[in-house]
PDB file of C-alpha atoms in Angstrom:
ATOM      1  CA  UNK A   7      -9.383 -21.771 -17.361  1.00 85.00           C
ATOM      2  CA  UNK A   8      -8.637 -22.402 -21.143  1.00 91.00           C
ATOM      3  CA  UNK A   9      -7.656 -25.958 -20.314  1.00 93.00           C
ATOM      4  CA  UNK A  10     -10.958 -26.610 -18.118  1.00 94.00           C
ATOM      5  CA  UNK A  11     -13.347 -25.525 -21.129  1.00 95.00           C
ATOM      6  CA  UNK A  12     -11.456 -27.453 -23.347  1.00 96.00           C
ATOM      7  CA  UNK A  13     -11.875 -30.619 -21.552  1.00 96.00           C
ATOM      8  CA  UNK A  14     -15.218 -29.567 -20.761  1.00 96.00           C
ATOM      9  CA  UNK A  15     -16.284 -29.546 -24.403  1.00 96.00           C
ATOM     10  CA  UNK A  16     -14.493 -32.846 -24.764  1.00 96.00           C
ATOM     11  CA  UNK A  17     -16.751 -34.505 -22.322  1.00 95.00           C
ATOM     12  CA  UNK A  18     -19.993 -33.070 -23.448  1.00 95.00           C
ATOM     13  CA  UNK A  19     -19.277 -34.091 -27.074  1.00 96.00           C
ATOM     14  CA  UNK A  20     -18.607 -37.994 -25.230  1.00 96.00           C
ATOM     15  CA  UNK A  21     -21.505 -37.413 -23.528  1.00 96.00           C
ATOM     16  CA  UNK A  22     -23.425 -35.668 -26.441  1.00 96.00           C
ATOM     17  CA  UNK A  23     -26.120 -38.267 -26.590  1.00 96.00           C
ATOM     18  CA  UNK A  24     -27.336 -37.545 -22.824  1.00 96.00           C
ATOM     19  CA  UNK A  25     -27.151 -33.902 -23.863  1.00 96.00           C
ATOM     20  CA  UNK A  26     -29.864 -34.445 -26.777  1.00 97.00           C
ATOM     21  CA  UNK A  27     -31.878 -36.581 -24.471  1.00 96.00           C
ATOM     22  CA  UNK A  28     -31.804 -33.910 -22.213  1.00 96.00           C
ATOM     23  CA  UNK A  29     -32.712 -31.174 -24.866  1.00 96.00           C
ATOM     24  CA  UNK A  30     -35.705 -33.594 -25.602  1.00 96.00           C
ATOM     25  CA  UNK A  31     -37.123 -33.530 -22.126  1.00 96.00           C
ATOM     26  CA  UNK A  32     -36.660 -37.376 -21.889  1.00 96.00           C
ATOM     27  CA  UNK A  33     -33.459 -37.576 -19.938  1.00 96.00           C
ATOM     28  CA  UNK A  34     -34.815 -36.048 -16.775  1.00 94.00           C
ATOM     29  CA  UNK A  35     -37.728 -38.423 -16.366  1.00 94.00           C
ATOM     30  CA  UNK A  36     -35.802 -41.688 -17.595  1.00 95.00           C
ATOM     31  CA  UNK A  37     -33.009 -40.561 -15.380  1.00 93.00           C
ATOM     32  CA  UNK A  38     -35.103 -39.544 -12.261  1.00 91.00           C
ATOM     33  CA  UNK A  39     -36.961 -43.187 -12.411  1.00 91.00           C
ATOM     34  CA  UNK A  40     -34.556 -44.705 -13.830  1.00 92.00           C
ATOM     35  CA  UNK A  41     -31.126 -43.845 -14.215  1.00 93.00           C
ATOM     36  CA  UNK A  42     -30.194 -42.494 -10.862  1.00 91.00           C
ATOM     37  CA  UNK A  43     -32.069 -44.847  -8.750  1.00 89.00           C
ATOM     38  CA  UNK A  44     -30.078 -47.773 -10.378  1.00 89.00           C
ATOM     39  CA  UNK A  45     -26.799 -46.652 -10.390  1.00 90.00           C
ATOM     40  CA  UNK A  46     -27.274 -44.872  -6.735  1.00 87.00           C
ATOM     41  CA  UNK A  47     -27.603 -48.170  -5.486  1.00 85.00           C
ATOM     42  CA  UNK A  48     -24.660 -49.703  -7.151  1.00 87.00           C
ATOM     43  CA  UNK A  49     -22.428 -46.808  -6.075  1.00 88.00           C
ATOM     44  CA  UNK A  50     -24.173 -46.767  -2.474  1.00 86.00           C
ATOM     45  CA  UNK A  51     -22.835 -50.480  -2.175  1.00 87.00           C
ATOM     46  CA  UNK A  52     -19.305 -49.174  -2.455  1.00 91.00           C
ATOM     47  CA  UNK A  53     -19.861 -45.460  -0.426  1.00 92.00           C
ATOM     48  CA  UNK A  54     -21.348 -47.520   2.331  1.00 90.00           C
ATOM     49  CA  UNK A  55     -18.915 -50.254   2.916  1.00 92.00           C
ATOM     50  CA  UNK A  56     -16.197 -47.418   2.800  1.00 94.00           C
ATOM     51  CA  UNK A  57     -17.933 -45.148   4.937  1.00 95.00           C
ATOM     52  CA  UNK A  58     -19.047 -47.483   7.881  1.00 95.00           C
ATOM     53  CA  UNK A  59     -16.605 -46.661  10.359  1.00 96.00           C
ATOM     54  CA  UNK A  60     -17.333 -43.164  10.230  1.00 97.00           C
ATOM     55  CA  UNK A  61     -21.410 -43.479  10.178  1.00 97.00           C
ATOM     56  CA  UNK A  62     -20.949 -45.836  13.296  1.00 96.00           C
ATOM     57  CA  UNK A  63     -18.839 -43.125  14.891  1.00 97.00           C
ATOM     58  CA  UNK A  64     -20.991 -40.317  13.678  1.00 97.00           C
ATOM     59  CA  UNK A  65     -24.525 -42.170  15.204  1.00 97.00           C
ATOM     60  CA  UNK A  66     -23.148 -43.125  17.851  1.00 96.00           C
ATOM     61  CA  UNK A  67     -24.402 -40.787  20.278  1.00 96.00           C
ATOM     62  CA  UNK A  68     -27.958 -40.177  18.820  1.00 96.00           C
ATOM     63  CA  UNK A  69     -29.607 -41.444  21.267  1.00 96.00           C
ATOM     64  CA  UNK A  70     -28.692 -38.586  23.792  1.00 95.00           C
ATOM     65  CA  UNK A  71     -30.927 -36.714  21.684  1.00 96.00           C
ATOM     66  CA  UNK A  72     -34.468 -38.408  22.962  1.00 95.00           C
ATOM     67  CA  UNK A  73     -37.046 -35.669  23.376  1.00 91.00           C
ATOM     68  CA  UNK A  74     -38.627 -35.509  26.834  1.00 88.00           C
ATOM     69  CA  UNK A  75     -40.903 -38.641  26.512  1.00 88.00           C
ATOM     70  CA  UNK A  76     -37.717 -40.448  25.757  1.00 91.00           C
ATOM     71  CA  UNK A  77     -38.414 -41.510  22.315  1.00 95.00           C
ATOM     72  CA  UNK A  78     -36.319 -40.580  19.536  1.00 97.00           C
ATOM     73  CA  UNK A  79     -38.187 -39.067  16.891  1.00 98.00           C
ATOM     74  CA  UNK A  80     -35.704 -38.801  13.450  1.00 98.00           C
ATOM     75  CA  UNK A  81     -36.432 -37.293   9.762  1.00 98.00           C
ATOM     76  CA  UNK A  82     -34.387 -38.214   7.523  1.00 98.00           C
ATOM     77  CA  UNK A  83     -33.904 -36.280   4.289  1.00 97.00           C
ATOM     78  CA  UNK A  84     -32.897 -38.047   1.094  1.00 94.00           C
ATOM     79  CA  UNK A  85     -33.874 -41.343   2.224  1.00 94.00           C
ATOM     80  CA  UNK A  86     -32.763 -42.892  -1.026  1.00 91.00           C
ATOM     81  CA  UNK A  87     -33.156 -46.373  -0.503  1.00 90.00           C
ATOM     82  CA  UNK A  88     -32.549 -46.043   3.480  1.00 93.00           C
ATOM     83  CA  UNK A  89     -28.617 -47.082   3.582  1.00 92.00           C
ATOM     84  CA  UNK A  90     -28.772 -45.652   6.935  1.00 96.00           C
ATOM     85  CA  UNK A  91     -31.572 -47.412   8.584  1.00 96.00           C
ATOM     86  CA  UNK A  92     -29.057 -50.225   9.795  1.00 95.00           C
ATOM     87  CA  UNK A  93     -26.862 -47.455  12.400  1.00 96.00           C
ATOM     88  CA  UNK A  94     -30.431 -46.034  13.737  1.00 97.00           C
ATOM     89  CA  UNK A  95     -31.271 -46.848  17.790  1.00 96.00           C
ATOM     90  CA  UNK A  96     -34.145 -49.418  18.314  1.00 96.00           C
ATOM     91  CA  UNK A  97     -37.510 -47.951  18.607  1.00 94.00           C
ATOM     92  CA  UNK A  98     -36.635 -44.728  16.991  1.00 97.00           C
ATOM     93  CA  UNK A  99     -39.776 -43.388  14.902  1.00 97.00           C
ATOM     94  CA  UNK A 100     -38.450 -42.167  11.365  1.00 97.00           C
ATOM     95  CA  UNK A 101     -39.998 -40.566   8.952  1.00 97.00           C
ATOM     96  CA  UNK A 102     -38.447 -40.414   5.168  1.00 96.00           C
ATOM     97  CA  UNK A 103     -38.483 -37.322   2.579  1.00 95.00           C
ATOM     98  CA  UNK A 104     -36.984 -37.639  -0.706  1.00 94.00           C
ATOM     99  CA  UNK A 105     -37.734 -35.414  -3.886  1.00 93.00           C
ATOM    100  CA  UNK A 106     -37.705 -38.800  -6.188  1.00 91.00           C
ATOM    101  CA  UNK A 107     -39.770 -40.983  -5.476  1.00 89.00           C
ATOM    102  CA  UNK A 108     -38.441 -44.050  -7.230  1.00 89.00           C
ATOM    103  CA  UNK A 109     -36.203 -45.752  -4.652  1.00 88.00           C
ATOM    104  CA  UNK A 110     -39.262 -47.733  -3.546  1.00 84.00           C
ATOM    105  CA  UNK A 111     -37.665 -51.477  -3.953  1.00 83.00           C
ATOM    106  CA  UNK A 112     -34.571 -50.364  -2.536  1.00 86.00           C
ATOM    107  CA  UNK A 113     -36.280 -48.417   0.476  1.00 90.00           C
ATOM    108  CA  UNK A 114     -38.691 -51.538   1.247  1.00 91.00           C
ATOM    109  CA  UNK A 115     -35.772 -54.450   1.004  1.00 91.00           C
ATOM    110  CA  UNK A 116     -34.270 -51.944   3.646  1.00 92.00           C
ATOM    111  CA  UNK A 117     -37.108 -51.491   5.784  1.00 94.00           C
ATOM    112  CA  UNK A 118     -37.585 -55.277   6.065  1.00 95.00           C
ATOM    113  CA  UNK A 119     -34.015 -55.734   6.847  1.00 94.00           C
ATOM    114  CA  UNK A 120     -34.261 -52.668   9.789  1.00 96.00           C
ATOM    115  CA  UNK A 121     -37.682 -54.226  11.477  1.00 94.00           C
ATOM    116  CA  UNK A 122     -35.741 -52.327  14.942  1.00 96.00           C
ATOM    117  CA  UNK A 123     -36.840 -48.758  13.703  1.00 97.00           C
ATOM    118  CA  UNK A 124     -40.997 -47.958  13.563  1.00 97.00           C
ATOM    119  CA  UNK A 125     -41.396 -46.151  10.126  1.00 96.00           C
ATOM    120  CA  UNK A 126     -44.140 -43.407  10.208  1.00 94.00           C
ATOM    121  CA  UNK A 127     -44.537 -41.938   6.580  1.00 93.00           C
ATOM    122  CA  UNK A 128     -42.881 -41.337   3.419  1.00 94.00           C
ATOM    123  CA  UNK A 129     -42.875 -38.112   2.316  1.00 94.00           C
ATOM    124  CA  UNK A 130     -42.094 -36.568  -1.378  1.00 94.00           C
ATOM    125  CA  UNK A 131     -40.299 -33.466  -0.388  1.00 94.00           C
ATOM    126  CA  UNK A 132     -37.054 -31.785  -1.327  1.00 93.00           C
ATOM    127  CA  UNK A 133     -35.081 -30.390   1.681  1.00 94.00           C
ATOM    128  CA  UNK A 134     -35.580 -26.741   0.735  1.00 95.00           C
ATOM    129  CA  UNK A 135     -39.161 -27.545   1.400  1.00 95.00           C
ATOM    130  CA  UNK A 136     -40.415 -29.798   4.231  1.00 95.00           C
ATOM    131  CA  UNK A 137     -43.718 -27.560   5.060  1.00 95.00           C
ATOM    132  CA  UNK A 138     -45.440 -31.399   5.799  1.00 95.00           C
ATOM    133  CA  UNK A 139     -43.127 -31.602   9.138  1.00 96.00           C
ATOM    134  CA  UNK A 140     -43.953 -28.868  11.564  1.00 96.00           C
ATOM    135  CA  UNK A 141     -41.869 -26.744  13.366  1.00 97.00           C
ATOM    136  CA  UNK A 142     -39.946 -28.214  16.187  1.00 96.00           C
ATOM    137  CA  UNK A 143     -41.660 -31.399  15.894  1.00 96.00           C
ATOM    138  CA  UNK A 144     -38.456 -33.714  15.637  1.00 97.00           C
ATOM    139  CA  UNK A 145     -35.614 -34.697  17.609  1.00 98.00           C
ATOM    140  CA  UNK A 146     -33.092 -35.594  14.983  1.00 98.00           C
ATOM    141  CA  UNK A 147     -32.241 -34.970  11.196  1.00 98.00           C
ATOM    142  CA  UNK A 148     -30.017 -36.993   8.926  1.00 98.00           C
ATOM    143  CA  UNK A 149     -28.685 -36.185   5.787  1.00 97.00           C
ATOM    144  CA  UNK A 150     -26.285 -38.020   3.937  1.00 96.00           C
ATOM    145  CA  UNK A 151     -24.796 -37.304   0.318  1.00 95.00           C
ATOM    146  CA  UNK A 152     -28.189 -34.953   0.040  1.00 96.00           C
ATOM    147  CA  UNK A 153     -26.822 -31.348   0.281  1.00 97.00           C
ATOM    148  CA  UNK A 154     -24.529 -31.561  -2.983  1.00 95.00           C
ATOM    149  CA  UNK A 155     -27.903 -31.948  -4.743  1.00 95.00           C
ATOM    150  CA  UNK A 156     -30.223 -29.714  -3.311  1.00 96.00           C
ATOM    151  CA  UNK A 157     -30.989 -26.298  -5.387  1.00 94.00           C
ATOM    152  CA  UNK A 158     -30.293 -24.169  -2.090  1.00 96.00           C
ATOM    153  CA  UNK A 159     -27.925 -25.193   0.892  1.00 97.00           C
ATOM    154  CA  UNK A 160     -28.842 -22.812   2.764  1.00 97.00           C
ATOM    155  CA  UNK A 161     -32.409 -22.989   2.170  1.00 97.00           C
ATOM    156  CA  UNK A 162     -32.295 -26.724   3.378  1.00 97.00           C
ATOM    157  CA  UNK A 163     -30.626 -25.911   6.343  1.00 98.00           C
ATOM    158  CA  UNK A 164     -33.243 -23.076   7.718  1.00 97.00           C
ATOM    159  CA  UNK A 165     -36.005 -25.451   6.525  1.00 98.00           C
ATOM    160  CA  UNK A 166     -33.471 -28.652   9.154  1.00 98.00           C
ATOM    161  CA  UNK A 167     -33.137 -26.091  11.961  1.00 98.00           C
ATOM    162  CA  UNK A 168     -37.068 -25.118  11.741  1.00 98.00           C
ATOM    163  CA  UNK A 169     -38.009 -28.581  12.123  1.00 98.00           C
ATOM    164  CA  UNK A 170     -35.938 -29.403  15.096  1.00 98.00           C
ATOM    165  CA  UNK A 171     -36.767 -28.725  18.436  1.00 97.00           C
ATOM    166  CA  UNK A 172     -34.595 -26.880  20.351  1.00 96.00           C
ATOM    167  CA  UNK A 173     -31.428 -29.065  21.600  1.00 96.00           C
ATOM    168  CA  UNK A 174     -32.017 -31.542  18.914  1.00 97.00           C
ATOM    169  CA  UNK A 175     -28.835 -32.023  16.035  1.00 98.00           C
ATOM    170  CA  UNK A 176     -28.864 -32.146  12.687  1.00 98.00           C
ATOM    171  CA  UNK A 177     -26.370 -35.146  11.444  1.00 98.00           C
ATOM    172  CA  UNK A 178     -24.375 -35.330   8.041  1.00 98.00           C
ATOM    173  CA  UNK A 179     -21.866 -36.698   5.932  1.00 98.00           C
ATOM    174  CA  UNK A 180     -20.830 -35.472   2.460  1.00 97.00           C
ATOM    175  CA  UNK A 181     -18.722 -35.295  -0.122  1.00 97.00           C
ATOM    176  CA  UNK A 182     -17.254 -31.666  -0.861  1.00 98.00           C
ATOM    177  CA  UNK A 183     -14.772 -29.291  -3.155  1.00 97.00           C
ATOM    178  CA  UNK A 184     -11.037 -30.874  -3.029  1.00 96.00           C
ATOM    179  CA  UNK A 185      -8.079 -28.222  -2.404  1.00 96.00           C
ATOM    180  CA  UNK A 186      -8.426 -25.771  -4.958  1.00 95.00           C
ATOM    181  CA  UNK A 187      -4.626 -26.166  -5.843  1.00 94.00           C
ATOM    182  CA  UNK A 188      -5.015 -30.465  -6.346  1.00 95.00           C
ATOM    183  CA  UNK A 189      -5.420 -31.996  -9.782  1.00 94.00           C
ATOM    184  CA  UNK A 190      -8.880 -33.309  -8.062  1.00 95.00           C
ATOM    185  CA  UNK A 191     -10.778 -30.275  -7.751  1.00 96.00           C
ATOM    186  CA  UNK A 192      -9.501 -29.364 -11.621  1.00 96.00           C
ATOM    187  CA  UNK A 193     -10.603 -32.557 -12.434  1.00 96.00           C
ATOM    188  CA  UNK A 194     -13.824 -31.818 -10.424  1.00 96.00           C
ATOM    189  CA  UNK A 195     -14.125 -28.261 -12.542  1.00 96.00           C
ATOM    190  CA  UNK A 196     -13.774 -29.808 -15.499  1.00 96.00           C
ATOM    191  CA  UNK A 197     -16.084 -33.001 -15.128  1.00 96.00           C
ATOM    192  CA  UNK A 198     -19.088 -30.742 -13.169  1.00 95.00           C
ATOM    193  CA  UNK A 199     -21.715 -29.657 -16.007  1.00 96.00           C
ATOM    194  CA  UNK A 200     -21.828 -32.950 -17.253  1.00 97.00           C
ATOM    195  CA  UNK A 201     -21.504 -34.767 -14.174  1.00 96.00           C
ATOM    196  CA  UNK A 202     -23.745 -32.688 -12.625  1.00 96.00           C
ATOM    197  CA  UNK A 203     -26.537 -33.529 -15.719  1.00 96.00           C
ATOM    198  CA  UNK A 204     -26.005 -37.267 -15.546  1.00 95.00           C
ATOM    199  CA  UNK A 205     -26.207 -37.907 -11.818  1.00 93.00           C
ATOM    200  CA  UNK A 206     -29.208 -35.693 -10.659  1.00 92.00           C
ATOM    201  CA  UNK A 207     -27.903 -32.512 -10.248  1.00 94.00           C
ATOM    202  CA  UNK A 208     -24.900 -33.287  -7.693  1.00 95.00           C
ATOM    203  CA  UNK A 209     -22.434 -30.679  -7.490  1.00 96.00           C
ATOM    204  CA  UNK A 210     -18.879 -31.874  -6.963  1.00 96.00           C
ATOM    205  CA  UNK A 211     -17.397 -27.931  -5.978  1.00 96.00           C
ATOM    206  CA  UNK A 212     -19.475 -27.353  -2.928  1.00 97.00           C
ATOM    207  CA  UNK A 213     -17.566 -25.921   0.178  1.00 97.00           C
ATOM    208  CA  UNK A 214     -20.556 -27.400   2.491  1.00 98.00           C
ATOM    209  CA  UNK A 215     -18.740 -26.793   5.419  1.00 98.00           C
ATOM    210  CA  UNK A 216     -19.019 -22.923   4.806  1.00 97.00           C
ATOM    211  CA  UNK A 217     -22.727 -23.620   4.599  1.00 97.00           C
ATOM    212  CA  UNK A 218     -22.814 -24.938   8.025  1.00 98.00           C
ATOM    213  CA  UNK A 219     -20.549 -22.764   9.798  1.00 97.00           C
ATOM    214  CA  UNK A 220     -23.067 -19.957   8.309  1.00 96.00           C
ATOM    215  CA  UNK A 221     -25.903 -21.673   9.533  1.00 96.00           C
ATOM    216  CA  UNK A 222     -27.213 -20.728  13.100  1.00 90.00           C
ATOM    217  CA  UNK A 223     -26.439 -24.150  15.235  1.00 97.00           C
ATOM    218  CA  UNK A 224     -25.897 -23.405  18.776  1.00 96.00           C
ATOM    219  CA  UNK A 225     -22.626 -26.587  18.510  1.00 96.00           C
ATOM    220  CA  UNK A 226     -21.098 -27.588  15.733  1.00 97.00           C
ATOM    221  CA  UNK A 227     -18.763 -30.898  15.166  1.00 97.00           C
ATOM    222  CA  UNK A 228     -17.240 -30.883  11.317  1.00 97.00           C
ATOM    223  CA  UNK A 229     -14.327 -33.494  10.722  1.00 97.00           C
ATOM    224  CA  UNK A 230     -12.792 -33.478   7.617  1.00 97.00           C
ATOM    225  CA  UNK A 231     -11.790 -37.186   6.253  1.00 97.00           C
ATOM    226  CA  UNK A 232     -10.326 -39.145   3.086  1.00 96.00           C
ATOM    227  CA  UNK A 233     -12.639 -41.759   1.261  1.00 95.00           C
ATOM    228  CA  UNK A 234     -11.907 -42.667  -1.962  1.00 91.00           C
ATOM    229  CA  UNK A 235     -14.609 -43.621  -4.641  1.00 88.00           C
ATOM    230  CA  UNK A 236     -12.769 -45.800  -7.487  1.00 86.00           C
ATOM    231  CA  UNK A 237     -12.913 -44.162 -10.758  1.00 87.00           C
ATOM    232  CA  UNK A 238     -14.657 -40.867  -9.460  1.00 91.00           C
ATOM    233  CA  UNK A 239     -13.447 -37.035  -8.849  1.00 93.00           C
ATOM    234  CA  UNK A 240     -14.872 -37.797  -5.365  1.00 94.00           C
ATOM    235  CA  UNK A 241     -12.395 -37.777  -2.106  1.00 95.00           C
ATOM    236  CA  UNK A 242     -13.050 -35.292   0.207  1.00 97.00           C
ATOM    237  CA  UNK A 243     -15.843 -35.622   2.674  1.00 98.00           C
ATOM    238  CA  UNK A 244     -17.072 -33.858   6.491  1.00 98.00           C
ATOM    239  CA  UNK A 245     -18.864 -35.730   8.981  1.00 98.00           C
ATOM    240  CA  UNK A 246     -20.485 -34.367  11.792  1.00 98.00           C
ATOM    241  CA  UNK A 247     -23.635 -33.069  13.349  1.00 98.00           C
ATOM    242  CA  UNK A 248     -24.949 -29.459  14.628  1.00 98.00           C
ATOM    243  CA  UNK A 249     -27.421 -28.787  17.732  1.00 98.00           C
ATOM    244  CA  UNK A 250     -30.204 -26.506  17.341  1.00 97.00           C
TER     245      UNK A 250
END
């Protein structure tokens, strides 16, 4: 514990000019439009060419979850810039939430490149709070590298299972906690505040999968799996999906 705090400090005094910023009230803005959106899409490069096996598995079946008319109607929430527009089925009918709404160059060159999918709306909502969609109204929800940002898990995941209908799944993949016995997740302890203050309030110690096994899905698939971001405390993701 001594050690952690120690290193803690260390990084805080590295990172002391963020800290000021942020005691200003300018990092949050600058970071929000700025910031984040840049170097999400930089690091997405990387996540996504490392995690495209697994999305292709994990999608793979989403079109056994049409709704009765036998379209498939998907909300995805934290869009981002859309990384995952490329593994949807043709004709599906998205809609996009995100709480920041600065990935708009990102999200468009995506959109144009996914002409398959019809895009309804875009939506500025955090997951915790998705009162626009109503209840039971969709047939799908994604949410990739969203709920180690969000203020309340579990608060997200009522809000996912209100706005499914019933037999529809809720599809994920995250990063989460390491063993608590692995240089990683000390590493994780000690990087967190500051980590957590730089990149938008993502939480490297979440046990998501505790979250989810909480949450009231009638199935559940969680797979635990290895990938590797170079230079990061990040390793250990699930992948899976939950019906309502």
């Amino acid at each position: 514990g001594a050690s952690i705090l120690l290193l803690r400090a260390c990084l805080a005094l590295l990172a002391s000019p963020i800290y000021l910023l942020s005691f200003l009230g300018i990092w949050e803005p600058f970071c929000r439009k700025i910031f984040f959106p840049f170097i999400l899409d930089k690091i997405s490069v990387i996540h996504d060419r490392m995690s495209k096996k697994y999305k292709e598995e994990l999608f793979r079946n989403l079109p056994h979850f049409r709704g009765p008319s036998g379209e498939l109607r998907l909300l995805e929430i934290g869009t981002g810039s859309g990384s995952n527009f490329q593994f949807y089925p043709p004709g599906c009918k998205v809609t996009c939430t995100d709480i920041n709404p600065s990935f708009q160059e990102g999200l468009s060159r995506n959109m144009k490149k996914n002409d398959h999918l019809h895009y309804e709306r875009f939506l500025v909502a955090a997951g915790e709070d998705l009162h626009q969609v109503p209840s039971g109204s969709v047939d799908a929800v994604v949410g990739t590298l969203v709920l180690c940002s969000v203020n309340s898990v579990s608060s997200t995941l009522r809000e996912v299972l209100r706005v499914l209908r019933p037999g529809g799944a809720f599809y994920f993949l995250e990063h989460v906690a390491a063993e608590h016995s692995s240089w990683r997740y000390f590493w994780q302890q000690v990087c967190y505040p500051t980590w957590k203050l730089v990149f938008a309030g993502c939480c490297l110690t979440r046990e998501l999968w505790k979250n989810l096994e909480e949450a009231k899905f009638s199935e559940l698939k969680i797979q635990h799996i290895n990938i590797t971001m170079p230079g990061m405390p990040i390793k250990q993701h699930i992948v899976g999906y939950g019906v309502k």
